[in-house]
CSV table of C-alpha atoms in Angstrom, one decimal:
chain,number,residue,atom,x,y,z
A,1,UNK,CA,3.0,-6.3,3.8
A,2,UNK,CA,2.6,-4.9,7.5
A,3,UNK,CA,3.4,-8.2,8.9
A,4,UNK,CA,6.5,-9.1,6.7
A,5,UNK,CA,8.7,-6.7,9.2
A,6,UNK,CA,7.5,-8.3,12.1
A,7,UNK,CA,9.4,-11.6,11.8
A,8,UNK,CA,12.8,-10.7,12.3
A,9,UNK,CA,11.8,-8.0,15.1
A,10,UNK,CA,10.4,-10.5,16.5
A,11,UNK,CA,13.4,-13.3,16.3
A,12,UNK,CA,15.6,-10.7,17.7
A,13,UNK,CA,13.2,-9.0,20.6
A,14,UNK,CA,12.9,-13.0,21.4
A,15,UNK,CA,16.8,-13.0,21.5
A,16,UNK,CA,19.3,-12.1,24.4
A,17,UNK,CA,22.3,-10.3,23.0
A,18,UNK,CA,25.0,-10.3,25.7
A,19,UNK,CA,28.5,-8.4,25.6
A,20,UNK,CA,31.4,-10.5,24.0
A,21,UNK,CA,34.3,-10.1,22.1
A,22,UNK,CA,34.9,-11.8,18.4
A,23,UNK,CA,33.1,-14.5,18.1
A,24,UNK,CA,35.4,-17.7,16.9
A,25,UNK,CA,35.5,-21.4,17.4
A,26,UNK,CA,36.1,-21.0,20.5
A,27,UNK,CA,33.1,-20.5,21.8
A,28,UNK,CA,30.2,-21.5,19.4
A,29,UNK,CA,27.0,-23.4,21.1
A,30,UNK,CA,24.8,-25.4,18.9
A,31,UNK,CA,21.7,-23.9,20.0
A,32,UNK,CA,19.6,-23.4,17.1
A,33,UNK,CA,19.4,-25.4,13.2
A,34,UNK,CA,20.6,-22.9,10.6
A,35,UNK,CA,19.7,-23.2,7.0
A,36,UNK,CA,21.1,-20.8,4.0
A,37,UNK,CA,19.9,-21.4,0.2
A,38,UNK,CA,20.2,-19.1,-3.1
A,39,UNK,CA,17.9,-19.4,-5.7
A,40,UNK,CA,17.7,-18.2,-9.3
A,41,UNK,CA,14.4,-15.6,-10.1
A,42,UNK,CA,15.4,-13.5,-12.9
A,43,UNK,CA,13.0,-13.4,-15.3
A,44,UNK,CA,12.4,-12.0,-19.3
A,45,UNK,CA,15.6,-10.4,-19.6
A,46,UNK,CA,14.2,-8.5,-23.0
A,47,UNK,CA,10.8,-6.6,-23.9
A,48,UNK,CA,9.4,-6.2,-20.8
A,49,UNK,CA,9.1,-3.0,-18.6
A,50,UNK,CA,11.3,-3.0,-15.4
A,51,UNK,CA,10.2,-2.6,-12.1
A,52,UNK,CA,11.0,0.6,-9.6
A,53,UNK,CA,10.9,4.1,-11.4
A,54,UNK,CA,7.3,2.9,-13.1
A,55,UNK,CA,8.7,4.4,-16.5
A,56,UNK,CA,6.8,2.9,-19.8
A,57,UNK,CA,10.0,3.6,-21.4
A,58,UNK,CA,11.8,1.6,-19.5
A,59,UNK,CA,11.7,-1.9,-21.5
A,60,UNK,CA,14.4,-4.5,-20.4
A,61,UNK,CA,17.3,-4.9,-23.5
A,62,UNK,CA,19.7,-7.5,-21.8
A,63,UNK,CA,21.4,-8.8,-18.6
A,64,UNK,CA,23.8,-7.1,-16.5
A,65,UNK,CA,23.6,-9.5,-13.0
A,66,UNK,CA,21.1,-12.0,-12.6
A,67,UNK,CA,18.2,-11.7,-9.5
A,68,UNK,CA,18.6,-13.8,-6.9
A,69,UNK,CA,16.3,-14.7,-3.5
A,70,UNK,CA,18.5,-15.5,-0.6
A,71,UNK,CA,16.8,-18.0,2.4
A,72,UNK,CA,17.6,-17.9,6.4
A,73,UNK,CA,15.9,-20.7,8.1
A,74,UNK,CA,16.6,-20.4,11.7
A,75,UNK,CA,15.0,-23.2,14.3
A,76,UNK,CA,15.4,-23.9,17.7
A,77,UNK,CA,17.5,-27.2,17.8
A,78,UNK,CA,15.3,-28.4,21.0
A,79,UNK,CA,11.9,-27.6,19.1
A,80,UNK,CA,12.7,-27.4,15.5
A,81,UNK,CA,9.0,-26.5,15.1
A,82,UNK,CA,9.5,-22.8,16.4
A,83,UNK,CA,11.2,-21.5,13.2
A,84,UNK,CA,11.0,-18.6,10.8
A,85,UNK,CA,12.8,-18.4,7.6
A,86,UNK,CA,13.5,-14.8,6.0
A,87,UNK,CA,13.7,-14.7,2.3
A,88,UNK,CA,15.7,-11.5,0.7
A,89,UNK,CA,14.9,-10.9,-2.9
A,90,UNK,CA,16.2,-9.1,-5.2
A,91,UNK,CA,13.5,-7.6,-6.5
A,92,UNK,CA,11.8,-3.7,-5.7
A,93,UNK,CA,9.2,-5.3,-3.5
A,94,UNK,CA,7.6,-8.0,-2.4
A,95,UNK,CA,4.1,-8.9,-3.3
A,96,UNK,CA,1.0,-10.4,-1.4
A,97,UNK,CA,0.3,-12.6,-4.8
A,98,UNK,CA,3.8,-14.0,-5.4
A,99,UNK,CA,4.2,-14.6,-1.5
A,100,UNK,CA,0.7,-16.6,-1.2
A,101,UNK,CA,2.0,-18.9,-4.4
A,102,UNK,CA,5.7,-19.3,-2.3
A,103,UNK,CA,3.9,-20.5,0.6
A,104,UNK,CA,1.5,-22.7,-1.1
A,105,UNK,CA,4.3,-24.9,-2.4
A,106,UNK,CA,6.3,-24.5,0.7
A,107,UNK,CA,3.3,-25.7,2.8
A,108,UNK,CA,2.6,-29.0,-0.2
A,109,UNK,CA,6.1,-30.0,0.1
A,110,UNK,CA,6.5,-29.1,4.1
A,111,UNK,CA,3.0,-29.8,5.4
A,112,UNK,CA,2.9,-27.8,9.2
A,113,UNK,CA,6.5,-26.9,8.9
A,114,UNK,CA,6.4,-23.3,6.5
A,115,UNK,CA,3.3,-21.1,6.5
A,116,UNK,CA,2.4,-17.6,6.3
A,117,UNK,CA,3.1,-17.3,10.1
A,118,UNK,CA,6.8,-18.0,9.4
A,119,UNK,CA,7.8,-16.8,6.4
A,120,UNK,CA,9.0,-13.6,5.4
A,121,UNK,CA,9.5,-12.7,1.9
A,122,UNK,CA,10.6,-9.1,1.6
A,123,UNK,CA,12.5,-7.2,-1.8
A,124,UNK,CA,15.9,-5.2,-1.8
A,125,UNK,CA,13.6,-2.5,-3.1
A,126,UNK,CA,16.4,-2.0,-6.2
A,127,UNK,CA,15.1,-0.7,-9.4
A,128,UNK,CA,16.9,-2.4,-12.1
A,129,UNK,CA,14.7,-5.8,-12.0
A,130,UNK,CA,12.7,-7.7,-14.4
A,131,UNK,CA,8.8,-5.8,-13.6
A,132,UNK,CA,4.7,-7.3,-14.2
A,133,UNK,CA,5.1,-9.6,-11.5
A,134,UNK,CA,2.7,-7.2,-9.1
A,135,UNK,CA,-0.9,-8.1,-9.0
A,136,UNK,CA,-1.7,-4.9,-7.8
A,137,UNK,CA,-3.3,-2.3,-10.3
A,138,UNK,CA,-0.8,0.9,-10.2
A,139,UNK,CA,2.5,-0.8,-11.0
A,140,UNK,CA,0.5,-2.8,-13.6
A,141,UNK,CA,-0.1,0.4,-15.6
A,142,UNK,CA,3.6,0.8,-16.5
A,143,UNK,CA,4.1,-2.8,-17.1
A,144,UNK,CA,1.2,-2.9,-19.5
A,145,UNK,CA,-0.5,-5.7,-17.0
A,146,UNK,CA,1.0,-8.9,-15.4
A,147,UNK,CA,4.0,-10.7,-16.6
A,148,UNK,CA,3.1,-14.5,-15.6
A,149,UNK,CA,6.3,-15.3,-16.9
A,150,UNK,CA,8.4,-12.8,-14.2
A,151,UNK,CA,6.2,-13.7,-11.5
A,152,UNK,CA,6.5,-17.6,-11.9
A,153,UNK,CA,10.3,-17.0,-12.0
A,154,UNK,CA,10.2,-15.2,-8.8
A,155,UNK,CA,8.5,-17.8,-7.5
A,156,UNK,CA,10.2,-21.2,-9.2
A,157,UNK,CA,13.3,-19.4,-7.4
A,158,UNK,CA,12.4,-18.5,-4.0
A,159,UNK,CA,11.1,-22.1,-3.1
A,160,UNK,CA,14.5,-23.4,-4.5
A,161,UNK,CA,16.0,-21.1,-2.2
A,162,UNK,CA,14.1,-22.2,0.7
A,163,UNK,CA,13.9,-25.8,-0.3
A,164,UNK,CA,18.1,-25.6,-0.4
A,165,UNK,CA,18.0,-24.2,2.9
A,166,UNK,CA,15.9,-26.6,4.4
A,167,UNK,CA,18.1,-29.5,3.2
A,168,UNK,CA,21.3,-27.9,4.5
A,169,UNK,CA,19.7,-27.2,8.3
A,170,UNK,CA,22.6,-28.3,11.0
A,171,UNK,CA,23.2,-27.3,14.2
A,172,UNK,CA,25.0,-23.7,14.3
A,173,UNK,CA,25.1,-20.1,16.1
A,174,UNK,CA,24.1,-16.6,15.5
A,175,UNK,CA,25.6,-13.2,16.4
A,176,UNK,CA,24.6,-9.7,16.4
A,177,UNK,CA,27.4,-6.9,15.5
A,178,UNK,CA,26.8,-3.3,13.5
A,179,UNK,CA,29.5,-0.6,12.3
A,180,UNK,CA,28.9,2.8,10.5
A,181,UNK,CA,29.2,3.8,7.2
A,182,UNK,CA,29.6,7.3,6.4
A,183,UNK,CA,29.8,7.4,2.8
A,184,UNK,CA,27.2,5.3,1.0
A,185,UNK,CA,23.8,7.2,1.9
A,186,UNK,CA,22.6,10.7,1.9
A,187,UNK,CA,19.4,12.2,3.2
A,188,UNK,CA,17.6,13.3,-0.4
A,189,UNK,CA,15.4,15.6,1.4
A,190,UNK,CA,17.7,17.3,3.9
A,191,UNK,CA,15.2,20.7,3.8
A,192,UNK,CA,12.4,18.4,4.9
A,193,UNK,CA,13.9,16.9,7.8
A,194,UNK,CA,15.0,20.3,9.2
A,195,UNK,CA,11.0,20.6,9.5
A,196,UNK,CA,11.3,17.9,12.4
A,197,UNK,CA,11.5,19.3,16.0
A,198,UNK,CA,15.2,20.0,16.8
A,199,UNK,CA,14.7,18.3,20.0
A,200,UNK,CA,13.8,15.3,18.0
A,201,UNK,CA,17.1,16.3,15.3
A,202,UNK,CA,19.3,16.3,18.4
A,203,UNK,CA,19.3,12.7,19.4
A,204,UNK,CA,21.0,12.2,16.2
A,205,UNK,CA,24.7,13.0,15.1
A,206,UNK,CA,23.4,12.8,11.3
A,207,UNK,CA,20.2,13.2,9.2
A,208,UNK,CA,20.2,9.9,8.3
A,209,UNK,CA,20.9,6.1,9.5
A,210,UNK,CA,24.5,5.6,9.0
A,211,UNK,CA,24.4,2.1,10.8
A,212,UNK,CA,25.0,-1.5,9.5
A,213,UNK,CA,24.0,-4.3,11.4
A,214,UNK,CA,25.1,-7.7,10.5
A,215,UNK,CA,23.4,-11.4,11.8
A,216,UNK,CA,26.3,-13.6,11.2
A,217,UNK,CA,25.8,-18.0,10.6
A,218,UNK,CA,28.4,-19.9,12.1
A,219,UNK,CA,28.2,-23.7,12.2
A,220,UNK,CA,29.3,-25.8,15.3
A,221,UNK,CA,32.6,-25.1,14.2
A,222,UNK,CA,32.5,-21.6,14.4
A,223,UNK,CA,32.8,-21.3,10.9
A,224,UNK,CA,30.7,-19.0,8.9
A,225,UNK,CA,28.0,-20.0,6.4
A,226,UNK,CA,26.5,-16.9,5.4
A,227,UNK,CA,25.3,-13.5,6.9
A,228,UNK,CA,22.3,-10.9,7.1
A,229,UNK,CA,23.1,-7.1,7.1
A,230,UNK,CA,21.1,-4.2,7.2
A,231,UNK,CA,21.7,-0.9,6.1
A,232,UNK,CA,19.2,1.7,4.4
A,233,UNK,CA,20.0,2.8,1.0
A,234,UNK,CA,17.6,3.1,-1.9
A,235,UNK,CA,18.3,0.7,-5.1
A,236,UNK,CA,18.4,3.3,-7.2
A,237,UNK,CA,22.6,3.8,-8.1
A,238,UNK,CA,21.6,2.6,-11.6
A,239,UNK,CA,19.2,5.3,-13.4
A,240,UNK,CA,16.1,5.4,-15.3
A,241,UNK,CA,17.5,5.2,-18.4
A,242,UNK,CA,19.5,1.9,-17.9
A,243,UNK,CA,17.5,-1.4,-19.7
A,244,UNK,CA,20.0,-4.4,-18.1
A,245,UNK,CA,18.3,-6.2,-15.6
A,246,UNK,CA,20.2,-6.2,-12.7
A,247,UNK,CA,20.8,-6.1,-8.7
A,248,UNK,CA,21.6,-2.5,-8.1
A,249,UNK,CA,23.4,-1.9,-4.6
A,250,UNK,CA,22.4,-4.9,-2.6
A,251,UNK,CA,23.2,-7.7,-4.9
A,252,UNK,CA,26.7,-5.9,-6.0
A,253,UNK,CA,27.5,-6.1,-2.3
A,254,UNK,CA,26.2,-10.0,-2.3
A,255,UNK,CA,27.6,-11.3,-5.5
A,256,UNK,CA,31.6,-9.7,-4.4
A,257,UNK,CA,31.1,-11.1,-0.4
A,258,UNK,CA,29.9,-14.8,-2.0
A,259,UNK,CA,32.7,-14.9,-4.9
A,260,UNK,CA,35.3,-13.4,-1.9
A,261,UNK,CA,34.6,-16.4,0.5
A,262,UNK,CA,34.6,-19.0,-2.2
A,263,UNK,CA,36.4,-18.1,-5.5
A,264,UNK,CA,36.1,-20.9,-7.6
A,265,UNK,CA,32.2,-21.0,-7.5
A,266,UNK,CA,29.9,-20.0,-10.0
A,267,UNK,CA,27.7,-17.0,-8.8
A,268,UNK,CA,24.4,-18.4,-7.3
A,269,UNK,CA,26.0,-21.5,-6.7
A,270,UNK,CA,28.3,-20.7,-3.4
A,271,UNK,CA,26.9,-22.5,-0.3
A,272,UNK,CA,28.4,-19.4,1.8
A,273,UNK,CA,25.1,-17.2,1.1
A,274,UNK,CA,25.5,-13.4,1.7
A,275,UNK,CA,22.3,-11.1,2.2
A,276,UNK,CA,22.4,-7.6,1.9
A,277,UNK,CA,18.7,-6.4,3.2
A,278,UNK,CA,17.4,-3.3,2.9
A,279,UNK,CA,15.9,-1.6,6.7
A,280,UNK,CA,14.5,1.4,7.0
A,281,UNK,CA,15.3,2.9,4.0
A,282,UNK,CA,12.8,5.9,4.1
A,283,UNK,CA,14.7,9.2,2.0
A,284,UNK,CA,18.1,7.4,2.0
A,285,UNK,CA,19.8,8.1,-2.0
A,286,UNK,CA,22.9,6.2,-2.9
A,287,UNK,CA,23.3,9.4,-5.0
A,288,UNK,CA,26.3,10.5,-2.6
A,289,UNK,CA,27.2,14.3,-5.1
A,290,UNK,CA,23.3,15.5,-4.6
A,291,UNK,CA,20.5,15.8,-7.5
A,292,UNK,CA,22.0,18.4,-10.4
A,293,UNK,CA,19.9,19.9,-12.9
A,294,UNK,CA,21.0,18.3,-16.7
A,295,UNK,CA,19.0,20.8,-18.7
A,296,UNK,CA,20.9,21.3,-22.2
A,297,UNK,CA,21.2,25.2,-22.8
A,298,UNK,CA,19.7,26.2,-19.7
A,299,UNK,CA,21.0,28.8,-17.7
A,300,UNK,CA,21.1,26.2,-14.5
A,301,UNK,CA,22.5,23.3,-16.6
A,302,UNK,CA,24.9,21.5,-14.3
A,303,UNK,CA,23.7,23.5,-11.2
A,304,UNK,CA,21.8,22.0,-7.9
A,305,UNK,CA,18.6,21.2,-8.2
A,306,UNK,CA,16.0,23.9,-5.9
A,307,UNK,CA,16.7,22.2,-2.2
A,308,UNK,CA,13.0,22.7,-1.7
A,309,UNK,CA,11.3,21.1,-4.6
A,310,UNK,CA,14.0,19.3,-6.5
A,311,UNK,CA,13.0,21.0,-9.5
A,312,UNK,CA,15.0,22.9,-12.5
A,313,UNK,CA,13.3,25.6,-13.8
A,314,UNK,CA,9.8,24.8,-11.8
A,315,UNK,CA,10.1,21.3,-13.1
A,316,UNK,CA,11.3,17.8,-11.5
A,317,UNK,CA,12.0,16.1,-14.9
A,318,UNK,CA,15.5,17.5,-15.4
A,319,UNK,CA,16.5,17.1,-11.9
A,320,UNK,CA,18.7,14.0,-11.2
A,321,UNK,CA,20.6,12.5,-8.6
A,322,UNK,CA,24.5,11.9,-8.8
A,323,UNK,CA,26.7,8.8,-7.3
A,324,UNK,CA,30.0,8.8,-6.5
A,325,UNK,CA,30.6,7.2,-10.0
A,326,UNK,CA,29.0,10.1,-11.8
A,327,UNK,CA,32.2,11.1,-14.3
A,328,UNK,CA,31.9,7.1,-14.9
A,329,UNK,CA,28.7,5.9,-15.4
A,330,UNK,CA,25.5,5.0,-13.2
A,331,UNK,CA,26.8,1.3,-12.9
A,332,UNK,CA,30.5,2.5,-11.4
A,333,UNK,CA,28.4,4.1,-9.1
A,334,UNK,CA,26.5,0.8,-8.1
A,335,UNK,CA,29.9,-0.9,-7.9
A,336,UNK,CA,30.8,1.8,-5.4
A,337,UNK,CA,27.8,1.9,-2.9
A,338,UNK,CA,27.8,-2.2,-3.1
A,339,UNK,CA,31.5,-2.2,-2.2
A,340,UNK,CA,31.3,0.1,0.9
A,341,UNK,CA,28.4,-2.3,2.3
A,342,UNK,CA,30.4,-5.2,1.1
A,343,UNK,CA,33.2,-3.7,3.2
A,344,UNK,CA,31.4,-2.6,6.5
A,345,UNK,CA,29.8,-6.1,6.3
A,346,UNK,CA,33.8,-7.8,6.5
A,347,UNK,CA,34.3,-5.7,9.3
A,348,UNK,CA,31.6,-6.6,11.2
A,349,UNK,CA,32.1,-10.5,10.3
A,350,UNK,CA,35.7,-10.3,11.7
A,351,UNK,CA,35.3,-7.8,14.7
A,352,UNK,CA,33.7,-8.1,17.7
A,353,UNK,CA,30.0,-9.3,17.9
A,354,UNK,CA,27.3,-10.8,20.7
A,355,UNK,CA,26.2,-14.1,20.5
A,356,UNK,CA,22.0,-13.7,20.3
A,357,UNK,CA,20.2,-16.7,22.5
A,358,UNK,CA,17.4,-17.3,23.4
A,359,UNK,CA,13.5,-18.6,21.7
A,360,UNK,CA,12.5,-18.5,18.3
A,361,UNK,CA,9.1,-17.1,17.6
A,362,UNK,CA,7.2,-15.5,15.0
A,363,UNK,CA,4.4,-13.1,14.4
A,364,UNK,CA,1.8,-12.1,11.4
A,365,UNK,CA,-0.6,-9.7,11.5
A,366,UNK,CA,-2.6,-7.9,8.4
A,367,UNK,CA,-3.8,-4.3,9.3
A,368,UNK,CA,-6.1,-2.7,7.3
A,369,UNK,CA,-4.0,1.0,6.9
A,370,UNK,CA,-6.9,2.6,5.5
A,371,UNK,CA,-9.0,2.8,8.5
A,372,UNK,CA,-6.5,2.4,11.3
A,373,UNK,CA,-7.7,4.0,14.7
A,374,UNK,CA,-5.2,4.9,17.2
A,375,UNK,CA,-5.1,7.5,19.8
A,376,UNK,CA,-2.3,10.3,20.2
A,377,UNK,CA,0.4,11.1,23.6
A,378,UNK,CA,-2.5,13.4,24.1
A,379,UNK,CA,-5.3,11.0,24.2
A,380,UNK,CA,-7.1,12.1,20.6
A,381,UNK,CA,-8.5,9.5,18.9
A,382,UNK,CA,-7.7,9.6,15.2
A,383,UNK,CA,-7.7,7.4,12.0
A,384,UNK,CA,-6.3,6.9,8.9
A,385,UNK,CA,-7.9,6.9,5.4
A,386,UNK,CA,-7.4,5.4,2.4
A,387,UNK,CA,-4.6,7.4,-0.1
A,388,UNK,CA,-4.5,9.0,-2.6
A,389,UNK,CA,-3.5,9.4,-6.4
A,390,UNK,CA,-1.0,12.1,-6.0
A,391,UNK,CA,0.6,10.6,-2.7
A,392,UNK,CA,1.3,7.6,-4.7
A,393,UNK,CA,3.0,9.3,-7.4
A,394,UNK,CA,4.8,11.2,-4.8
A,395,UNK,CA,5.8,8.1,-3.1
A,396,UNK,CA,7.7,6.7,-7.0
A,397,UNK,CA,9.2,9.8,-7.7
């Protein structure tokens, strides 16, 4: 998984993003081969546990949207060889077993072209989606062991992703804008972050990443084929208690900005292909009103939740997170968070942007984090060991 991040860091630190106003047809260079695809991966939509709050309750009754992997192929147009493609699924997270079976069809049916140097297969880290498809042993526990049948759909549907991508590559353009959104995150452990050095606090007008950054695909035309934003929010707008599969945030901000640009097509099936990513998402909570304590009959029913612990009467079960769809329900809070992103993205699509030139490289590297040496500003030599139980835990909660 360390490596999956580096791909696009390392697109864009091979880039140069100069100054420039809106970017339209006037001034569109065919500098690189562009490819979008959308592919299907939703899997048992019934009687299987879902994937994010690792709650055995939580067994899958129906659909509410349908999971989707989005594909960006971008090559150099005078080496097509130098290319990476990014794949953004809508799934909690992605998986070293579910990305070694995408890659070993991508490289059968594009020998030397897609390998695991190039490809990045990373999850919108919602919590809504169809779960088992881990091969790791803690997130098996809650799904009572591996669902073949959600992990071949994850699969089946990120290749046709990629392999649609691959067969619409043309000569296009990219550009690079960002805008803030003030209203679609909050920091769910502000006390914490006050423990960071105010020196450090300073350098930042709020305790949290407020900014979206947006990768626009234009063809030679100047017309856009799809888009790649960032913003940090967690995928958890729908709650614990809700059994639909679905998107959460990211893919309610995809499925509106796909049906917007072309009406008449049938979700999944748009050749304009929005992804909403998720970037350094950290203690980010689409939960905009704060955690409350829903304790029945308790003297601190309906009050905050202790800022320290997020507990209700020495306890975290009771303690819940609010969006700005509360009164509603969880999933006109979803609708909510996706629309501001799906907004902030427009505006970034139609304002001013820079065009990004330059190479198109890729790196991969695996890093053993359990016995990682590195040495400190003040020249200690320290390492890492492996984790534990309880941090895991920590880590789901």
């Amino acid at each position: 998984m360390v490596g999956i991040v580096w791909y696009l860091a390392a697109f864009v630190a091979s880039t140069s993003l100069f100054d420039g106003t809106s970017m339209g047809v006037q001034s569109v260079s065919a500098q690189y081969l562009l490819g979008l695809g959308i592919g299907d991966i939703t899997g048992p939509v019934v009687e299987t546990n879902m994937m994010g709050y690792a709650s055995l309750s939580q067994t899958d009754t129906g659909l509410h949207m349908r999971q989707r992997s989005r594909a960006f192929i971008v090559a150099e147009a005078a080496s097509p060889s130098n290319r990476v493609v990014f794949i953004n699924a809508d799934i909690a997270m992605g998986d070293t077993g579910v990305r070694r079976s995408i890659i070993s069809q991508l490289s059968t049916s594009y020998p030397g072209v897609y390998d695991a140097k190039n490809v990045a297969f990373v999850g919108t880290h919602q919590h809504a989606g169809v779960g088992g498809y881990l091969e790791d042993l803690l997130p098996q526990i809650t799904s009572l062991g591996y669902v073949k049948q959600t992990a071949d759909a994850i699969v089946a549907g990120t290749v046709l992703a990629v392999k649609r991508a691959h067969a619409n590559l043309a000569p296009g353009s990219l550009s690079l804008g960002n805008t803030t959104i003030l209203d679609a995150n909050i920091n769910r452990s502000p006390t914490a972050y006050l423990a960071n050095p105010a020196a450090e606090r300073a350098r930042y007008q709020y305790n949290q990443d407020k900014e979206m950054t947006v990768l626009r695909f234009d063809d030679t035309n100047g017309n856009a084929r799809g888009l790649l934003s960032f913003f940090p929010v967690h995928g958890t707008s729908l709650y614990e208690n809700n059994t639909l599969v679905s998107t959460d945030n990211k893919g309610m901000a995809a499925f509106p900005y796909e049906s917007f640009v072309e009406p008449s097509a049938m979700p999944g099936n748009t050749s304009f292909v929005a992804g909403f990513t998720q970037s350094n998402v950290g203690d980010t909570s689409p939960n905009t009103l704060g955690a409350f304590c829903e304790s029945p009959g308790k003297a601190y029913d309906g009050l905050p939740c202790d800022a320290d612990h997020s507990t209700c009467g020495g306890t975290v079960q009771d303690c819940h997170g609010r969006g700005p769809g509360f009164r509603i329900s969880d999933f006109e809070s979803n609708r909510i968070i996706g629309e501001k992103q799906f907004e902030a993205a427009r505006t970034v699509m139609n304002g001013a942007r820079s065009p990004v030139n330059g190479t198109v490289r890729s790196v991969h590297i695996y890093v053993d984090m359990s016995t990682h040496s590195f040495t400190l500003p003040n020249g200690t030599t320290v390492s890492t060991c492996p984790a534990a139980m309880g941090e895991l835990l920590e880590i789901i909660t």
